[in-house]
Structure formats: structure tokens, C-alpha cells
């Protein structure tokens, strides 16, 4: 496996170089911020963008927008940062023995001894409680969905122990915001949000399979399952299927969301989102090399832009 060894000041091997945590955060806070992956912001984006998709399509659906929608967008951003941090902390608590045996993850705060399990539990609860404060500002239906989101979050770290498809469980957790933000705006869950949620799960299968290829050798030795190990040299074929599922399902979600009241121009603009997103995913496929860990990490991080593309089109559709 390719990977960096832990540095003396506790930096994590796959963190963004010269990130703000390692450069500017107080020394006492750094291990906890690393535990929350604050030094690797891509995960927050991947959790947040489906929230903003859901909010935008919900507004397109009923052709209504208000100041509270601005708070939904901001609240989702803060909540995504907090819940991503809480989820990663939970993941590292449950995986502390596994992480210590994998080159890429052994420098994480718990296996490297920077944070105790008890300290991590307290930190996880603090983040979750702050996120709950934000959730309680939404309507009751959204609050209920937010509480239900804890189930896939709790199960995900264990999925790789019993299924070859742990990325499905990650998708269930990471795209829940599409359901929540739609409901926070409209007051009830709608079919377009469910289809959008499924599109997000297909996208997660795409990007996290790429990510998981970094650890296939160590995972095989330990006995940890993943779609990367399952697909092997057929990974590119499977990624094409996930690409098509993402684009197709998102396109259906857009049509169902726009049909009641949106103009034809708005629908056409919104449909440009999944189309352009698909081209960006196809670009990733052209550069895929499952033996090059640096390239795999680069492609994985590129999915921030992948998820931002349809949002731009959805916002444009709202403005016409």
C-alpha cells in the first residue's frame, strides 16, 4: 500500500496538505478536529450537497421561496459539518482496531493515541447535540426524519463486516439530507425527494468505490469487505452503471419536481444538472487507475465539483 507515515505533530496521512487544522487550530483542539475530519473537508461537502439538492428541488416543486429557506440552507451546512464530525468520530471508535492495521488510517487520532475512546465519545455527543439544536428549528416532519437518520449512521461502520456492499449503507446515511431538506421546506416528504435520494445513493456507490480502492490490499488481509474488493478489475464497468443510475434517477426526480408548476424553460435548465453531472463522472472514469492511490484520492475529492454541478442548474431553474 502507498501511504505516508504519521508525522511527529500528529497529522493524519490522507489529510489535505497545509490544511487549517494543522496550521492554525490550537494544539489541544487538533486531535478532536482531526477526529471530525475537519482537515479533510470533502466529506462535509458530500453530506451537504444532497441537502441543497433537496431544498432546491422542493422550491422548484412548489414555486415558493422565503427567508426561512436561507436558514434551511445555512442550517444544513452547519449541521452537515457537525454530523459528519459526529459520524466520523463514531466510525473511528468502532474501527479503532481495524484502523491501526491499515497504512492509510493508522495515523488517525484514536489508533495513534492522540484521543482516548472516552474522550471521543464525549466529543461525538457534543457534536450531535449541537446538530440537534439546529434540527429543532425545522418543522416536525423534518425533525422526525433527522432523528431517523441516526439509524444508518449507527449501522454504517459495521456494514463492512457483514456485507460486500458497505457503500450502500454509506449512501443511505450521506444522502439523507435530500429527504430532510425537501421536507424542511415543504412540510412533508414527496416522491421526487425519494427518487433524488436514490440518485444520491448511486452517486455514493460511484465515488466511495473509487475511494475504497486505496485500501484493497490491507482490507483483504484483515478481511474487511467493500465494493472495491468485490468488483476488482470490473470496477470501471460497475462505475458506469452507477453513473447511469445517478443521471437517470436524478433526471426523473427533476421531472417529477418540476411538473406541477415550473415552466418548460425551468425544467430544461434543471434537467441540465444531471446531464452535466454525468459528464463530470465520465471524466473521472477516463482518469481511473485503481493502482494509483494518489489518483484515486484526487478523483474522490473531485466529487465536490461533481455534486455542485447539478446544484448550479437547479438554482438557475429557480431564477427563470
XYZ file of C-alpha atoms in Angstrom:
320
model
C 0.000 0.000 0.000
C 1.084 3.533 -0.705
C 0.794 5.966 2.168
C 2.516 8.420 4.397
C 3.639 7.622 7.890
C 2.344 9.675 10.799
C 4.230 12.914 11.288
C 5.579 13.916 14.718
C 2.926 16.572 15.298
C 0.089 14.126 14.712
C -1.001 14.984 11.179
C -3.172 12.344 9.523
C -1.738 10.618 6.460
C -4.512 11.424 3.977
C -5.325 14.930 5.231
C -5.247 17.872 2.856
C -1.747 19.312 2.893
C -1.347 22.593 4.793
C -4.959 22.384 5.993
C -6.267 24.905 8.514
C -6.382 22.408 11.388
C -2.690 21.565 11.177
C -1.705 25.184 10.599
C -3.981 27.344 12.721
C -6.044 25.327 15.233
C -4.934 25.323 18.899
C -2.755 22.319 19.633
C -5.188 20.908 22.205
C -8.073 21.013 19.712
C -6.257 19.454 16.761
C -6.759 15.769 17.666
C -10.519 16.292 18.063
C -10.818 18.300 14.857
C -8.865 15.564 13.071
C -11.267 13.040 14.559
C -14.085 15.037 12.931
C -12.170 15.090 9.615
C -12.040 18.888 9.718
C -8.669 18.538 7.991
C -10.445 16.714 5.125
C -13.450 18.846 4.108
C -14.585 16.709 1.161
C -16.813 14.567 3.386
C -18.754 17.593 4.609
C -19.400 18.620 1.011
C -20.584 15.135 0.093
C -23.019 15.205 3.020
C -24.171 18.773 2.397
C -24.760 18.811 -1.354
C -27.702 16.356 -1.331
C -29.317 18.641 1.289
C -29.047 21.595 -1.053
C -30.316 19.485 -3.982
C -33.393 18.558 -1.963
C -34.028 22.146 -0.890
C -33.674 23.489 -4.436
C -35.974 20.874 -5.965
C -38.528 21.387 -3.200
C -38.634 25.098 -4.035
C -38.876 24.270 -7.742
C -41.743 21.915 -6.931
C -43.992 24.458 -5.198
C -42.506 27.621 -6.739
C -42.169 29.198 -3.317
C -39.124 30.601 -1.570
C -38.768 32.568 1.631
C -36.231 33.791 4.136
C -36.588 30.600 6.145
C -35.203 28.683 3.144
C -31.988 30.670 3.579
C -31.855 29.383 7.153
C -32.519 25.825 5.943
C -29.524 26.129 3.605
C -27.297 27.581 6.341
C -28.578 25.170 8.971
C -27.904 22.224 6.686
C -24.347 23.469 6.147
C -23.640 23.762 9.875
C -25.470 20.514 10.584
C -23.566 18.678 7.861
C -20.259 19.768 9.394
C -21.359 18.690 12.854
C -22.985 15.400 11.877
C -20.155 14.468 9.558
C -17.850 15.056 12.504
C -20.034 13.021 14.857
C -20.370 10.220 12.300
C -16.639 10.092 11.638
C -15.973 10.044 15.373
C -18.375 7.117 15.763
C -16.750 5.391 12.794
C -13.284 5.777 14.324
C -14.467 4.494 17.700
C -15.895 1.326 16.155
C -12.970 0.875 13.741
C -10.121 1.685 16.113
C -8.622 -1.822 15.905
C -9.023 -2.030 12.135
C -7.611 1.460 11.542
C -4.463 0.571 13.418
C -3.776 -2.210 10.907
C -4.288 -0.151 7.729
C -1.445 2.026 6.439
C -3.677 4.943 5.394
C -5.629 5.101 8.669
C -3.204 4.140 11.422
C -2.292 7.823 11.933
C -5.873 8.713 12.901
C -6.292 10.155 16.407
C -7.589 7.055 18.222
C -5.211 4.345 16.896
C -2.287 6.766 17.131
C -3.118 7.503 20.769
C -3.950 11.201 20.387
C -7.532 10.747 21.689
C -8.941 8.180 24.124
C -12.136 6.281 23.378
C -13.853 8.032 26.302
C -12.774 11.424 25.004
C -14.009 10.529 21.530
C -17.414 9.529 22.907
C -17.792 12.854 24.700
C -16.743 14.716 21.539
C -19.219 12.727 19.424
C -22.109 13.512 21.779
C -21.219 17.210 21.886
C -21.313 17.459 18.093
C -24.583 15.517 17.853
C -26.265 17.702 20.484
C -25.280 20.883 18.668
C -26.664 19.423 15.438
C -29.887 18.588 17.291
C -30.262 22.240 18.291
C -30.253 23.174 14.607
C -32.647 20.368 13.687
C -35.169 21.567 16.273
C -35.604 24.827 14.340
C -37.196 22.884 11.447
C -40.763 21.556 11.184
C -41.864 18.381 12.962
C -41.691 16.184 9.867
C -38.092 17.237 9.224
C -37.207 16.712 12.871
C -38.571 13.177 12.687
C -36.513 12.462 9.583
C -33.442 13.891 11.288
C -33.840 11.531 14.215
C -34.348 8.564 11.868
C -31.077 9.480 10.141
C -29.228 8.224 13.211
C -30.065 4.630 12.253
C -27.985 4.382 9.040
C -25.260 6.464 10.690
C -25.060 3.985 13.571
C -25.068 0.906 11.332
C -22.628 2.030 8.632
C -19.316 1.347 10.464
C -20.324 -2.287 10.969
C -21.519 -2.879 7.393
C -18.099 -3.809 6.019
C -18.027 -6.673 8.492
C -21.157 -8.402 7.143
C -21.689 -7.278 3.524
C -19.686 -6.673 0.364
C -21.816 -3.551 -0.173
C -20.984 -1.223 2.770
C -21.068 1.675 0.309
C -24.856 1.235 0.127
C -25.086 1.922 3.856
C -22.847 4.962 3.442
C -25.167 6.163 0.687
C -28.199 5.690 2.913
C -26.580 7.893 5.559
C -24.872 10.517 3.387
C -27.855 11.337 1.179
C -30.496 11.531 3.915
C -30.280 15.295 3.719
C -32.102 15.229 0.374
C -35.159 13.916 2.212
C -34.725 16.197 5.215
C -34.180 19.472 3.345
C -37.081 18.802 0.951
C -39.316 18.225 3.967
C -37.943 21.195 5.907
C -39.091 23.437 3.053
C -42.354 21.792 2.028
C -43.578 20.334 5.295
C -43.921 16.780 4.030
C -41.857 14.209 2.189
C -42.527 13.912 -1.542
C -41.840 11.281 -4.183
C -39.297 13.455 -6.067
C -37.197 13.632 -2.894
C -37.196 9.844 -2.578
C -36.038 9.435 -6.186
C -33.390 12.106 -5.616
C -32.279 10.175 -2.539
C -31.835 7.037 -4.661
C -29.818 9.040 -7.190
C -27.561 10.189 -4.369
C -27.042 6.611 -3.207
C -25.956 5.629 -6.726
C -23.538 8.580 -6.734
C -22.128 7.471 -3.364
C -21.549 3.972 -4.732
C -19.602 5.628 -7.554
C -17.304 7.857 -5.518
C -16.813 5.625 -2.488
C -15.895 2.620 -4.618
C -13.130 4.787 -6.070
C -12.102 5.795 -2.548
C -12.159 2.206 -1.234
C -9.667 1.048 -3.864
C -6.943 2.764 -1.825
C -7.267 0.078 0.870
C -7.974 -3.132 -1.059
C -4.695 -4.837 -0.123
C -4.973 -4.105 3.593
C -8.711 -4.852 3.563
C -8.053 -8.269 2.019
C -5.519 -9.102 4.720
C -7.846 -8.004 7.502
C -10.997 -9.478 5.974
C -12.864 -6.174 5.552
C -15.387 -6.124 2.699
C -16.016 -3.384 0.139
C -17.383 -2.883 -3.351
C -13.809 -2.172 -4.480
C -12.771 -5.686 -3.466
C -15.989 -7.172 -4.829
C -15.697 -5.561 -8.271
C -11.929 -5.931 -8.684
C -10.892 -5.483 -12.311
C -14.540 -4.942 -13.292
C -14.741 -1.741 -11.285
C -14.943 0.530 -14.344
C -17.957 -1.401 -15.649
C -19.766 -1.063 -12.333
C -18.928 2.625 -12.082
C -20.533 3.186 -15.499
C -23.701 1.550 -14.170
C -23.683 3.799 -11.110
C -23.148 6.816 -13.373
C -26.177 5.899 -15.488
C -28.290 5.241 -12.387
C -27.301 8.600 -10.890
C -28.138 10.557 -14.023
C -31.335 8.649 -14.774
C -32.758 8.797 -11.263
C -31.865 12.461 -10.797
C -33.483 13.260 -14.139
C -36.698 11.529 -13.019
C -36.603 13.440 -9.728
C -36.260 16.729 -11.613
C -39.190 15.944 -13.909
C -41.466 14.980 -11.032
C -40.426 18.039 -9.039
C -40.892 20.492 -11.930
C -44.074 19.133 -13.498
C -46.720 20.756 -11.241
C -45.854 24.444 -11.622
C -42.415 25.068 -13.131
C -42.060 26.444 -16.657
C -40.697 24.423 -19.550
C -37.530 26.544 -19.501
C -37.054 25.845 -15.795
C -37.456 22.111 -16.372
C -34.952 22.141 -19.233
C -32.437 24.054 -17.130
C -32.916 21.716 -14.161
C -32.504 18.649 -16.390
C -29.158 20.074 -17.460
C -27.943 19.345 -13.923
C -27.882 15.536 -14.053
C -26.689 15.669 -17.671
C -23.657 17.831 -16.782
C -23.038 15.815 -13.625
C -22.884 12.670 -15.741
C -20.208 14.181 -17.961
C -18.112 15.040 -14.920
C -18.430 11.460 -13.665
C -17.440 10.211 -17.131
C -14.336 12.409 -16.923
C -13.449 10.673 -13.665
C -13.833 7.286 -15.321
C -11.425 8.260 -18.077
C -8.755 9.029 -15.479
C -9.393 5.997 -13.273
C -6.347 3.927 -12.291
C -7.131 1.600 -9.406
C -3.415 1.008 -8.780
C -2.585 4.689 -8.272
C -3.626 5.773 -4.776
C -2.804 9.427 -5.359
C -5.034 9.462 -8.433
C -7.812 7.644 -6.587
C -7.782 10.270 -3.828
C -7.734 13.076 -6.395
C -10.770 11.642 -8.208
C -12.624 11.080 -4.954
C -12.074 14.690 -3.901
C -13.238 15.869 -7.347
C -16.740 14.762 -6.396
C -17.290 18.027 -4.559
C -17.430 19.620 -8.001
C -19.492 16.706 -9.332
C -22.187 17.356 -6.741
C -22.013 21.124 -7.126
C -22.774 20.975 -10.854
C -26.473 19.985 -10.630
C -26.998 22.488 -7.818
C -25.942 25.308 -10.145
C -28.505 24.183 -12.705
C -31.248 23.807 -10.068
C -30.628 27.338 -8.791
C -30.691 28.659 -12.365
C -34.047 26.947 -12.884
C -35.404 28.693 -9.803
C -34.415 32.097 -11.170
C -36.250 31.890 -14.511
